[in-house]
PDB file of C-alpha atoms in Angstrom:
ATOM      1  CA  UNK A   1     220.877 227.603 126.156  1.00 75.00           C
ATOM      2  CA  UNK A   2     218.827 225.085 123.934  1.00 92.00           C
ATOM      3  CA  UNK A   3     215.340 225.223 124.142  1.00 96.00           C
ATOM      4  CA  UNK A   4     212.934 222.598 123.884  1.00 97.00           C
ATOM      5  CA  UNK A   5     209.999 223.515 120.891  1.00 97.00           C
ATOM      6  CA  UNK A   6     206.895 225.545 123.022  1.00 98.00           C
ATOM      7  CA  UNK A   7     205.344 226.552 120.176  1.00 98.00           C
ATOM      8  CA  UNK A   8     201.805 224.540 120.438  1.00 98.00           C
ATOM      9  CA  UNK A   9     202.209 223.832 124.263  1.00 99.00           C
ATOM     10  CA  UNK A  10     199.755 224.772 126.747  1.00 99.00           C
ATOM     11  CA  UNK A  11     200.986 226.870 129.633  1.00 99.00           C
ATOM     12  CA  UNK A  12     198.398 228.441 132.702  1.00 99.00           C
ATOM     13  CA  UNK A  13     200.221 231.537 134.529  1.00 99.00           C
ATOM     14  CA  UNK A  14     197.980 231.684 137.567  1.00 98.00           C
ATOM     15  CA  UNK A  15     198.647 235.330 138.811  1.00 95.00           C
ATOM     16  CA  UNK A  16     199.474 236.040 135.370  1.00 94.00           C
ATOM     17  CA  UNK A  17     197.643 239.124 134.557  1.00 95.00           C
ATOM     18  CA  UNK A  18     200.520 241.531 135.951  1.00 92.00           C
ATOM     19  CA  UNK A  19     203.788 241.028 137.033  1.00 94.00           C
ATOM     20  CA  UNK A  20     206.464 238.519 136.761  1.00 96.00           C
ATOM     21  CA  UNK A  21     203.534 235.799 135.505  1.00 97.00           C
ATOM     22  CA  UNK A  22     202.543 238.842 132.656  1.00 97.00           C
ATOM     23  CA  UNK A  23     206.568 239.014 131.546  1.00 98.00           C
ATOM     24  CA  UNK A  24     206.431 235.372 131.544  1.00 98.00           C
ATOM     25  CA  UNK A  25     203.636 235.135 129.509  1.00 98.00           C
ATOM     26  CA  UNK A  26     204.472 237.242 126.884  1.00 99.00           C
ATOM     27  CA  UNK A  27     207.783 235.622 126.227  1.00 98.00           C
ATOM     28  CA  UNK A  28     206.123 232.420 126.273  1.00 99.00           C
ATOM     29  CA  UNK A  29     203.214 233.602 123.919  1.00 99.00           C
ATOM     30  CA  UNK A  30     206.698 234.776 121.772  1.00 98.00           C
ATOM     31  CA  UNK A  31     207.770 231.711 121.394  1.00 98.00           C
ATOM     32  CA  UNK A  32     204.361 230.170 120.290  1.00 99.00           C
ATOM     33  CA  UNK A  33     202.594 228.939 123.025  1.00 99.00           C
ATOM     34  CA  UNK A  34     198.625 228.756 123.885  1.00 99.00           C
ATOM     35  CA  UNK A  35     198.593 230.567 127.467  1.00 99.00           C
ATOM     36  CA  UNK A  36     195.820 230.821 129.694  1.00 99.00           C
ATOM     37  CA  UNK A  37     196.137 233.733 132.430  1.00 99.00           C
ATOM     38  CA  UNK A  38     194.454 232.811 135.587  1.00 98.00           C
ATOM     39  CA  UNK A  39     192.933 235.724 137.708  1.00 96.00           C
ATOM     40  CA  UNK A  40     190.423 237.826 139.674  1.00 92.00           C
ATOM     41  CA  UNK A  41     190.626 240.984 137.360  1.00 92.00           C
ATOM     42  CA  UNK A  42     188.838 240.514 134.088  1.00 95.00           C
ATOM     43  CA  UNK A  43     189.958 244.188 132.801  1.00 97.00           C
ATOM     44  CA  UNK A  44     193.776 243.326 133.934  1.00 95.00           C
ATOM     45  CA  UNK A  45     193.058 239.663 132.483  1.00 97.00           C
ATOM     46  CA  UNK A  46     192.118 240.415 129.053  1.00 98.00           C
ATOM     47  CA  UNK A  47     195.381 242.887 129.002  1.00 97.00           C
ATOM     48  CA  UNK A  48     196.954 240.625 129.506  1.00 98.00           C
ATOM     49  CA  UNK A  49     195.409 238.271 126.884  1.00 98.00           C
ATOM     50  CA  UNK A  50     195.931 240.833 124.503  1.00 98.00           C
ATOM     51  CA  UNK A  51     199.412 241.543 125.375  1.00 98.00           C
ATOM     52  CA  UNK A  52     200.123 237.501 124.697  1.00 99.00           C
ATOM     53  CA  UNK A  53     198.265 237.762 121.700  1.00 99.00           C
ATOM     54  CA  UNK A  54     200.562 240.287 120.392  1.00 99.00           C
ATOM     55  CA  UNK A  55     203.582 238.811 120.931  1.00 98.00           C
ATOM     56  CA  UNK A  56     202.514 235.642 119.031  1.00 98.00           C
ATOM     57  CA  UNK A  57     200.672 233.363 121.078  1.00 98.00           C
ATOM     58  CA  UNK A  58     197.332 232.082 121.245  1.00 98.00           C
ATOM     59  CA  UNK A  59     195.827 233.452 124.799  1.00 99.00           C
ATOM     60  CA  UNK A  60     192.930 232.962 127.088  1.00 99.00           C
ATOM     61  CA  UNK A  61     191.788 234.448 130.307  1.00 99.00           C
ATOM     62  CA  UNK A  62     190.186 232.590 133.129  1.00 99.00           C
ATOM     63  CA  UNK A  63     188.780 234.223 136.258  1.00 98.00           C
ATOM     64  CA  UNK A  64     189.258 233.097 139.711  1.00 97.00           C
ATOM     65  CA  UNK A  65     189.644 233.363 143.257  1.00 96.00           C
ATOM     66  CA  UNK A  66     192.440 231.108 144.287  1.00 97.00           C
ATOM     67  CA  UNK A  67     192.386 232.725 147.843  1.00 96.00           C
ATOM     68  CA  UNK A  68     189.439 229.855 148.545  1.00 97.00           C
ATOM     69  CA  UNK A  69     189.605 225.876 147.862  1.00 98.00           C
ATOM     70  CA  UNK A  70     186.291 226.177 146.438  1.00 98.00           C
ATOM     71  CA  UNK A  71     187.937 228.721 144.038  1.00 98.00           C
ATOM     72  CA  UNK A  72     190.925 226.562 143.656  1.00 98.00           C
ATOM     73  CA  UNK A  73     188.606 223.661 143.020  1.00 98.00           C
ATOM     74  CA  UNK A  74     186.981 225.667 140.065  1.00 98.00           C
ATOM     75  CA  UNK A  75     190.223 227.132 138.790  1.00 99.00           C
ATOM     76  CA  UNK A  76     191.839 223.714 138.091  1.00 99.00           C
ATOM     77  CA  UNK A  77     188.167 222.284 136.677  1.00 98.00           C
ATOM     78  CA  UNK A  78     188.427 225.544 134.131  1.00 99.00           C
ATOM     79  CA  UNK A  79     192.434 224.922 133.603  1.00 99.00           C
ATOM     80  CA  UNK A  80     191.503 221.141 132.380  1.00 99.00           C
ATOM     81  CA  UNK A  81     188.228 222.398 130.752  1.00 99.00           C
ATOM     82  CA  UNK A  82     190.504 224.979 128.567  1.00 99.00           C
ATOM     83  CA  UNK A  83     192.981 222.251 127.685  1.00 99.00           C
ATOM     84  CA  UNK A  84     193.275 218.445 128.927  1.00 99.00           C
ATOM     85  CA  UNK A  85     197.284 218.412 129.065  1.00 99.00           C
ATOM     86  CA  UNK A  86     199.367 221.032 129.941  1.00 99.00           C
ATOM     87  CA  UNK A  87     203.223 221.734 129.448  1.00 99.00           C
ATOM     88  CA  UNK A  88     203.580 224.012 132.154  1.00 99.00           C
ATOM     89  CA  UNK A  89     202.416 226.296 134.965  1.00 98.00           C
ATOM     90  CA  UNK A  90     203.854 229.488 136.459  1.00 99.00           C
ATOM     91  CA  UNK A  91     202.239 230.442 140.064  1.00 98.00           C
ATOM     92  CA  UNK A  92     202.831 234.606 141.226  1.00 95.00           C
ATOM     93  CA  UNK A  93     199.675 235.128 142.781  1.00 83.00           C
ATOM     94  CA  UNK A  94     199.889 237.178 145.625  1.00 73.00           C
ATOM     95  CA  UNK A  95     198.011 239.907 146.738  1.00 70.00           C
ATOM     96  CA  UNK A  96     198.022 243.389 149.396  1.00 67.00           C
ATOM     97  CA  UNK A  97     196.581 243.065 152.685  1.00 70.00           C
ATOM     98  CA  UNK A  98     196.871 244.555 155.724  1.00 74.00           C
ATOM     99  CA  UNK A  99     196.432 242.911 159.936  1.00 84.00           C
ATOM    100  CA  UNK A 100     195.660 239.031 159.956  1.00 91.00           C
ATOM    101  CA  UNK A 101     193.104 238.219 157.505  1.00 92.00           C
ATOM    102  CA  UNK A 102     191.629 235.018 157.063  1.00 95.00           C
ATOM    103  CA  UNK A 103     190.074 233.984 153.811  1.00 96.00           C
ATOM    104  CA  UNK A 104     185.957 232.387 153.707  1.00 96.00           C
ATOM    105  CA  UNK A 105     187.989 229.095 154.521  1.00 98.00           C
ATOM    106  CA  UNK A 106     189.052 230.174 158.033  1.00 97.00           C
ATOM    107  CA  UNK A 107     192.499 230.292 156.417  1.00 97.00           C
ATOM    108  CA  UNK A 108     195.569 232.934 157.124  1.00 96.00           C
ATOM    109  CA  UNK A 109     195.200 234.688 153.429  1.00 94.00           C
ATOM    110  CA  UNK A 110     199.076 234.736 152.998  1.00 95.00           C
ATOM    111  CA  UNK A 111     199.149 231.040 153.691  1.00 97.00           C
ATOM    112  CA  UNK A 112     195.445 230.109 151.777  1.00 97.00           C
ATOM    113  CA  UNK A 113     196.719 231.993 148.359  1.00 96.00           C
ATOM    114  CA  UNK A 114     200.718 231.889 148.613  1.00 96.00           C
ATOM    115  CA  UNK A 115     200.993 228.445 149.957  1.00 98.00           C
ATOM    116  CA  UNK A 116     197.692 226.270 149.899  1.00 98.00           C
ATOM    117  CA  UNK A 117     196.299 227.777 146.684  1.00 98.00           C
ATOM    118  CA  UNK A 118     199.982 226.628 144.663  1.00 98.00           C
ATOM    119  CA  UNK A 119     200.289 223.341 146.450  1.00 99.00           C
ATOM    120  CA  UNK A 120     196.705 222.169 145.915  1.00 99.00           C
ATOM    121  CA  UNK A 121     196.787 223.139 142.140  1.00 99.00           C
ATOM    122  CA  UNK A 122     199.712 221.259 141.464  1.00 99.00           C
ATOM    123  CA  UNK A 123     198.467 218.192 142.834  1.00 99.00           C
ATOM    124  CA  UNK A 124     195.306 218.935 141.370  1.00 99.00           C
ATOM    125  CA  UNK A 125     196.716 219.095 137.574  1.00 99.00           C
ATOM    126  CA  UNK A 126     199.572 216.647 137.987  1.00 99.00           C
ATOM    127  CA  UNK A 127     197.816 214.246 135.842  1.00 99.00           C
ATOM    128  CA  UNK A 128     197.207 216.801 132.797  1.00 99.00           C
ATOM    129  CA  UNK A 129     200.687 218.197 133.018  1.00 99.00           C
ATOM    130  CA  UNK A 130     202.229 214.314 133.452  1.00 99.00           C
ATOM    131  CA  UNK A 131     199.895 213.782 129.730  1.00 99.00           C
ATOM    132  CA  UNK A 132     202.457 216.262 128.026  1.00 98.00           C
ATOM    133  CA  UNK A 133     205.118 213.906 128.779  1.00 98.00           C
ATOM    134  CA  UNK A 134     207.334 216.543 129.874  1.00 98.00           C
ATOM    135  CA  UNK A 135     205.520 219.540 132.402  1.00 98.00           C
ATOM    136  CA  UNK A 136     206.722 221.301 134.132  1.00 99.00           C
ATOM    137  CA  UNK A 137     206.094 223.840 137.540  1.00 99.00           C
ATOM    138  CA  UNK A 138     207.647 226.994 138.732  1.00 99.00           C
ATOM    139  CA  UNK A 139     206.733 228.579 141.808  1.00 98.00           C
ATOM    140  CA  UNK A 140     208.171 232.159 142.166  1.00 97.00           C
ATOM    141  CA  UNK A 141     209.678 232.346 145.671  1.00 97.00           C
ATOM    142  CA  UNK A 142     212.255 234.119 147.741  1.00 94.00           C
ATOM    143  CA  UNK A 143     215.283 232.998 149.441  1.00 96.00           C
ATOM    144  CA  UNK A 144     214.182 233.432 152.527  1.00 95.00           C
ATOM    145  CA  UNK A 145     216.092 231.933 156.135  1.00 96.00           C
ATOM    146  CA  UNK A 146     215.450 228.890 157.434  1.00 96.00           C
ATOM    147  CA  UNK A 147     214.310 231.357 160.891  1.00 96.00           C
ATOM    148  CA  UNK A 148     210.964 231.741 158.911  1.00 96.00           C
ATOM    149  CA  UNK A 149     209.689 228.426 158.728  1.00 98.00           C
ATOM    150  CA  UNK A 150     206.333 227.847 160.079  1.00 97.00           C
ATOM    151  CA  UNK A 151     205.503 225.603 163.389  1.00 98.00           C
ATOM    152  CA  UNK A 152     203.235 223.129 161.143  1.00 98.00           C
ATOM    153  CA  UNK A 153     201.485 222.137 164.096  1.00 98.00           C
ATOM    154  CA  UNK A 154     200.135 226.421 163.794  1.00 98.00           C
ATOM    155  CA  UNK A 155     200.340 227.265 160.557  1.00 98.00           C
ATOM    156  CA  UNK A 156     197.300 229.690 161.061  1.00 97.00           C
ATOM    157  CA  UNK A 157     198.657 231.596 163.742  1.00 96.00           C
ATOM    158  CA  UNK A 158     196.295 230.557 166.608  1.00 96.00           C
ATOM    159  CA  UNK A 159     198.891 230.404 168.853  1.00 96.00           C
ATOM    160  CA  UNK A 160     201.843 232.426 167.378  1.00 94.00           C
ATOM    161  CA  UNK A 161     201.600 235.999 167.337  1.00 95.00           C
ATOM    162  CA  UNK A 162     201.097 237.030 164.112  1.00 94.00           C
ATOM    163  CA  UNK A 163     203.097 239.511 161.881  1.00 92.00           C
ATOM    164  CA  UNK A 164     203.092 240.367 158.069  1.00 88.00           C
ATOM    165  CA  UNK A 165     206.589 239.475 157.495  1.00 88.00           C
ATOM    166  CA  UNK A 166     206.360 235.943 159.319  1.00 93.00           C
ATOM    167  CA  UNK A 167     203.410 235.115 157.693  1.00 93.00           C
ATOM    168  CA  UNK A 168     204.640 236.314 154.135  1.00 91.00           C
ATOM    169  CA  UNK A 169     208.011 234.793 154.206  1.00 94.00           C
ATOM    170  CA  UNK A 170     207.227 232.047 155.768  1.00 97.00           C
ATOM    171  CA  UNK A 171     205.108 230.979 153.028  1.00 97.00           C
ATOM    172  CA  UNK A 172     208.030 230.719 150.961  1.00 97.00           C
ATOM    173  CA  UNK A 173     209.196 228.008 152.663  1.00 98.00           C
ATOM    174  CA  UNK A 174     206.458 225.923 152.805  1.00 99.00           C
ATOM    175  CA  UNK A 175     206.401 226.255 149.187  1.00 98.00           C
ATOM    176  CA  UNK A 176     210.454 224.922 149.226  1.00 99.00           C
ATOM    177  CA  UNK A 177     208.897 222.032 151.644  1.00 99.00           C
ATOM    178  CA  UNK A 178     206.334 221.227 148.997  1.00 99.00           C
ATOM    179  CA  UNK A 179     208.808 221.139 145.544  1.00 99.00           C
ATOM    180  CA  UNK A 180     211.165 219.081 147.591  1.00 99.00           C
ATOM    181  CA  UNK A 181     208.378 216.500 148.450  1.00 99.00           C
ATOM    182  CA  UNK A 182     206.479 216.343 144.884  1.00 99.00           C
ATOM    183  CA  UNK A 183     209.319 215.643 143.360  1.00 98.00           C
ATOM    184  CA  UNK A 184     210.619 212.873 145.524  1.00 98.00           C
ATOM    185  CA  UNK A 185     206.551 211.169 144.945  1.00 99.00           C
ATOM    186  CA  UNK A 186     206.215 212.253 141.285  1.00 98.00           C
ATOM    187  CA  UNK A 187     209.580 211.000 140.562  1.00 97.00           C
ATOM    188  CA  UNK A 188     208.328 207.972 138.350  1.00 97.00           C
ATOM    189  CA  UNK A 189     205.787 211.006 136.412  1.00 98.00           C
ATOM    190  CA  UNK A 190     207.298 212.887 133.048  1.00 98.00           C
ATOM    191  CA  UNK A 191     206.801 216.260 135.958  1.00 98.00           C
ATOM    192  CA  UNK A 192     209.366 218.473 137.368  1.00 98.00           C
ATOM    193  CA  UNK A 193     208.448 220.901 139.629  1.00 99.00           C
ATOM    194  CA  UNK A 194     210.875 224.437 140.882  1.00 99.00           C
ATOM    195  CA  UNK A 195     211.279 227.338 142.428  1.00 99.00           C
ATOM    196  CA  UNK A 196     212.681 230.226 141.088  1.00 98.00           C
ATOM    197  CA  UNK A 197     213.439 232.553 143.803  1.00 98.00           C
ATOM    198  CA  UNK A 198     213.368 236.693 142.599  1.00 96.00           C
ATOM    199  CA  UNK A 199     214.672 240.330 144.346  1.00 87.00           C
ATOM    200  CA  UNK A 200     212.536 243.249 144.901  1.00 82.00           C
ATOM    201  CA  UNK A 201     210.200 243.552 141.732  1.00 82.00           C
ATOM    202  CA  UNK A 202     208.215 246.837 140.606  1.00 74.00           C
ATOM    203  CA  UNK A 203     204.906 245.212 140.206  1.00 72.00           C
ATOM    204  CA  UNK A 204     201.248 246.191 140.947  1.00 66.00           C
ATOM    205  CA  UNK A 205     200.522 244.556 143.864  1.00 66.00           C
ATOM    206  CA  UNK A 206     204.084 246.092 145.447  1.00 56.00           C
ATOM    207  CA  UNK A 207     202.545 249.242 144.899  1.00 63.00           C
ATOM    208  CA  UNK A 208     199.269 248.008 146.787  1.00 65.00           C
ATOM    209  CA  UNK A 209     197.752 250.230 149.304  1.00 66.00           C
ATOM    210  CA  UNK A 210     197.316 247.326 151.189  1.00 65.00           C
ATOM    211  CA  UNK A 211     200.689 246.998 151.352  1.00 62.00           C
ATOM    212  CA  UNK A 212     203.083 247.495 154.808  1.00 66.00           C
ATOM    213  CA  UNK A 213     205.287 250.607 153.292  1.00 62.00           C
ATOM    214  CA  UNK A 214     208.355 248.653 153.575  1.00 66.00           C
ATOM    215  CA  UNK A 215     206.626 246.459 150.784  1.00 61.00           C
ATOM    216  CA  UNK A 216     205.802 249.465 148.664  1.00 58.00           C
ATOM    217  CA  UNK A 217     209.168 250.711 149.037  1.00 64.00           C
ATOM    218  CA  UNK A 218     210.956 248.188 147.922  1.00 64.00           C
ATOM    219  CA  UNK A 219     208.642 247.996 144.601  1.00 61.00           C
ATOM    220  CA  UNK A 220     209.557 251.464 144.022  1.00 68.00           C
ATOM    221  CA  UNK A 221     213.460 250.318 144.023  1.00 67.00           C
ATOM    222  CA  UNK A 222     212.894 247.254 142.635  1.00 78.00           C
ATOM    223  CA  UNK A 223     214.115 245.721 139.074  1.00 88.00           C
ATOM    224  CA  UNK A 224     211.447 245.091 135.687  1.00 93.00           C
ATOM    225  CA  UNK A 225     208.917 242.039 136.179  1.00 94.00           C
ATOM    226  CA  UNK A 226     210.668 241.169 132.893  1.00 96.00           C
ATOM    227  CA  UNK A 227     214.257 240.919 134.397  1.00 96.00           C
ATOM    228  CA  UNK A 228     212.530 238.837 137.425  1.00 97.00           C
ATOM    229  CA  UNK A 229     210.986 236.544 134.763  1.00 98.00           C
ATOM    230  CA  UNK A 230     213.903 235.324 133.334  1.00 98.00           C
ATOM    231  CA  UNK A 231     214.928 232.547 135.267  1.00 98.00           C
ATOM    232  CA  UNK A 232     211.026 231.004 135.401  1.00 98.00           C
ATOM    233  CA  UNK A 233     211.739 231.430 131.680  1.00 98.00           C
ATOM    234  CA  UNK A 234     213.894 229.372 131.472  1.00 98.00           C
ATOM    235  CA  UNK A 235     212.723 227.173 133.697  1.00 98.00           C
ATOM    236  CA  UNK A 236     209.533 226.264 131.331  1.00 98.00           C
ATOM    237  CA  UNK A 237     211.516 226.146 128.141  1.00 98.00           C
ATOM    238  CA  UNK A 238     214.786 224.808 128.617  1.00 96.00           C
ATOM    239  CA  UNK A 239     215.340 221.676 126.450  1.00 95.00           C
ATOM    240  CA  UNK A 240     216.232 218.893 128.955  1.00 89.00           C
ATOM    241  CA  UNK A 241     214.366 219.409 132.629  1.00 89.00           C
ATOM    242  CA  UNK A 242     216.221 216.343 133.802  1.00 84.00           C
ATOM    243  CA  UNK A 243     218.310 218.651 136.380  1.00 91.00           C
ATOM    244  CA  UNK A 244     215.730 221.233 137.088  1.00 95.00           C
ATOM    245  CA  UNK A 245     213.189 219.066 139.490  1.00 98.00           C
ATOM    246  CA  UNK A 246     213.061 219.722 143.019  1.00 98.00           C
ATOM    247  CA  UNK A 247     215.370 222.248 142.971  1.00 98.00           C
ATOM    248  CA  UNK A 248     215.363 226.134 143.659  1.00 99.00           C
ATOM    249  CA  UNK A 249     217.110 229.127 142.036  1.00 98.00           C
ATOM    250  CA  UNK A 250     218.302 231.365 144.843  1.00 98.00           C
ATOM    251  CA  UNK A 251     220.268 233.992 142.849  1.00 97.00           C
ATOM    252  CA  UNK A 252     217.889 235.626 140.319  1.00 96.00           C
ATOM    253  CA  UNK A 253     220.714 236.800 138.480  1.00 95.00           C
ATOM    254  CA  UNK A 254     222.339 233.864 138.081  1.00 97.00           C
ATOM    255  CA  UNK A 255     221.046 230.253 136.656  1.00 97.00           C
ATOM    256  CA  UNK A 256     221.980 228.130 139.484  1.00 97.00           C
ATOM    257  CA  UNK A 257     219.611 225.413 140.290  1.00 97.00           C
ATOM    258  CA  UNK A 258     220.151 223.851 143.758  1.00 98.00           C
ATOM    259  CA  UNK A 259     218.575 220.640 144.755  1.00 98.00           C
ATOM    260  CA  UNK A 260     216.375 221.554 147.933  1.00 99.00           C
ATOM    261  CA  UNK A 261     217.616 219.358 150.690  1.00 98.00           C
ATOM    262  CA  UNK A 262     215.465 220.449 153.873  1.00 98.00           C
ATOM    263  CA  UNK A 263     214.288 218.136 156.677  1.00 98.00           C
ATOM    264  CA  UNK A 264     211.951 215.111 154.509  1.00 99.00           C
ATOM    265  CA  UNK A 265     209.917 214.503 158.084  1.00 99.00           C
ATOM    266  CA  UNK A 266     208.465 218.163 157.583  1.00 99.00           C
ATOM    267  CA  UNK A 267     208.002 217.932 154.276  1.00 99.00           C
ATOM    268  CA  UNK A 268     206.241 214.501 154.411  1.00 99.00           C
ATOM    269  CA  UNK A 269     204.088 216.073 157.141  1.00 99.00           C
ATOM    270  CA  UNK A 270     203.173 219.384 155.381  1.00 99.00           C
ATOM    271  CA  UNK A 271     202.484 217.068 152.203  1.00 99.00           C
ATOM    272  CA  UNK A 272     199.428 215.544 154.474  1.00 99.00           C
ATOM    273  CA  UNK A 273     198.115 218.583 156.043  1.00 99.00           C
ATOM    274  CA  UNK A 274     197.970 219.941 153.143  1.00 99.00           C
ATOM    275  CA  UNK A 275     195.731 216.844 151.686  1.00 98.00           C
ATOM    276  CA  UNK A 276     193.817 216.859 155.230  1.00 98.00           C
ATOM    277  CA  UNK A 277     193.092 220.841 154.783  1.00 98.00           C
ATOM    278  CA  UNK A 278     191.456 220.426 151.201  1.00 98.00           C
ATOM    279  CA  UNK A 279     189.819 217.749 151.674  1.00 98.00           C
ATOM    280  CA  UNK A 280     187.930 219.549 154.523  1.00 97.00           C
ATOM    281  CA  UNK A 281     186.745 221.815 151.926  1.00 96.00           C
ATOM    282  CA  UNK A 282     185.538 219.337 149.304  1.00 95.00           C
ATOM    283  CA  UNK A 283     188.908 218.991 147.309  1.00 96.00           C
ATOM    284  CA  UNK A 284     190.675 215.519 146.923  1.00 95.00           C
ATOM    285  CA  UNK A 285     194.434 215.880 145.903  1.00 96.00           C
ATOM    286  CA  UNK A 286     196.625 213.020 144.905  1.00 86.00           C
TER     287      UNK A 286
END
């Protein structure tokens, strides 16, 4: 497939120290690009920097907590601070944890860094990646049933009784929800926005002791972060985006985009909670 020139672009892989957003990284840095790897580990950070580096980019490594909106907040200040327009970003963050946690923002953690974290740095940076004239955004996902969605009226779990798999999946698609509804209001922006949905993956945080052992298991069988990466890849370098926005890839092996076509009520709805929840916590989105 023809790709369109990354050498010189800017691209932020936030959850990009290990992984899928590492894999992705390097073959970006491969190709060229400047890449800044957004984190909480420093040590696994500047691996990753170096790792970039060696492959032929230009890399930097910022650190953050993107499990907060104050850390969100800082994240995308530091993204813009490194470089004022932006070609593309890659979200994996995820992290091991065990019982219902909620984050310093009174947030379920799987929702605050798997859902809120993503959504709000999109619409935080849309202006900076619109300034490339072509950027672009791939959330990694998983094709998860429609039986997961969230009540959006609870999306904490105050009244449903939680569970990790229910709060983990569902996640997944409320970030479906949110590429279906900023590209139907960034339509008119040079901005496409994905997700690129991926199997069982051996990466670190599978392995996390945190980790339900069903989770850790299915690292152990699972394929390379750089066989998951490939259709993110291509996401962020393929030469024409025009039929890549608001779509997802369901199949990893296979590069099949399908335009997302869930109900536009919920998505509308999650698009304003979403605004109403951040700006609770000091952070205006578009």
């Amino acid at each position: 497939m023809k790709e369109r020139r990354v050498s010189g672009g800017n691209y932020v892989f936030f959850g990009g120290s290990t992984g899928i957003g590492h894999a992705a990284a390097v073959e970006l840095g491969r190709r060229g690009a400047n890449v800044l790897i957004v984190g909480r580990g420093r040590k696994a950070g500047e691996v990753a920097v170096e790792a970039v580096r060696a492959s032929g980019g230009e890399a930097a490594f910022l650190a953050a907590d993107l499990s907060t909106l104050k850390g969100v907040k800082a994240a995308a200040e530091g993204v813009v601070a490194w470089q004022p327009v932006l070609h593309g970003l890659m979200h994996t963050a995820m992290a091991g944890f065990k019982g219902k946690t909620l984050t310093a923002d009174g947030l379920e953690f799987a929702f605050a860094l798997q859902y809120m974290a993503r959504a709000a740095l999109n619409r935080a940076l849309v202006e900076p990646l619109a300034a490339s004239g072509d950027g672009r955004i791939v959330s990694i996902s998983g094709n998860v049933p429609s039986s997961f969605m969230p009540d959006l009226d609870d999306l904490q779990f105050e009244r449903r009784k939680w569970s990790f798999y229910k709060s983990i999946l569902g996640t997944h698609l409320l970030g479906h929800l949110h590429v279906q509804e900023a590209a139907r209001l960034w339509r008119d922006r040079p901005v496409t926005i994905a997700a690129a949905c991926v199997g069982s993956t051996k990466t670190k945080v599978m392995a996390d002791p945190l980790m339900p052992l069903s989770m850790k298991l299915l690292g152990l069988f699972g394929t390379t972060p750089e066989v998951s990466a490939v259709n993110a890849v291509r996401l962020l370098t393929q030469a024409s985006p025009a039929a890549f926005d608001g779509v997802v890839l369901r199949n990893p092996k296979r590069f099949e985009p399908e335009p997302l076509a869930m109900n536009p009520d919920a998505a509308r709805k999650l698009w304003a909670v979403t605004g109403d929840i951040a700006a609770k916590h000091g952070l205006s989105l578009v």
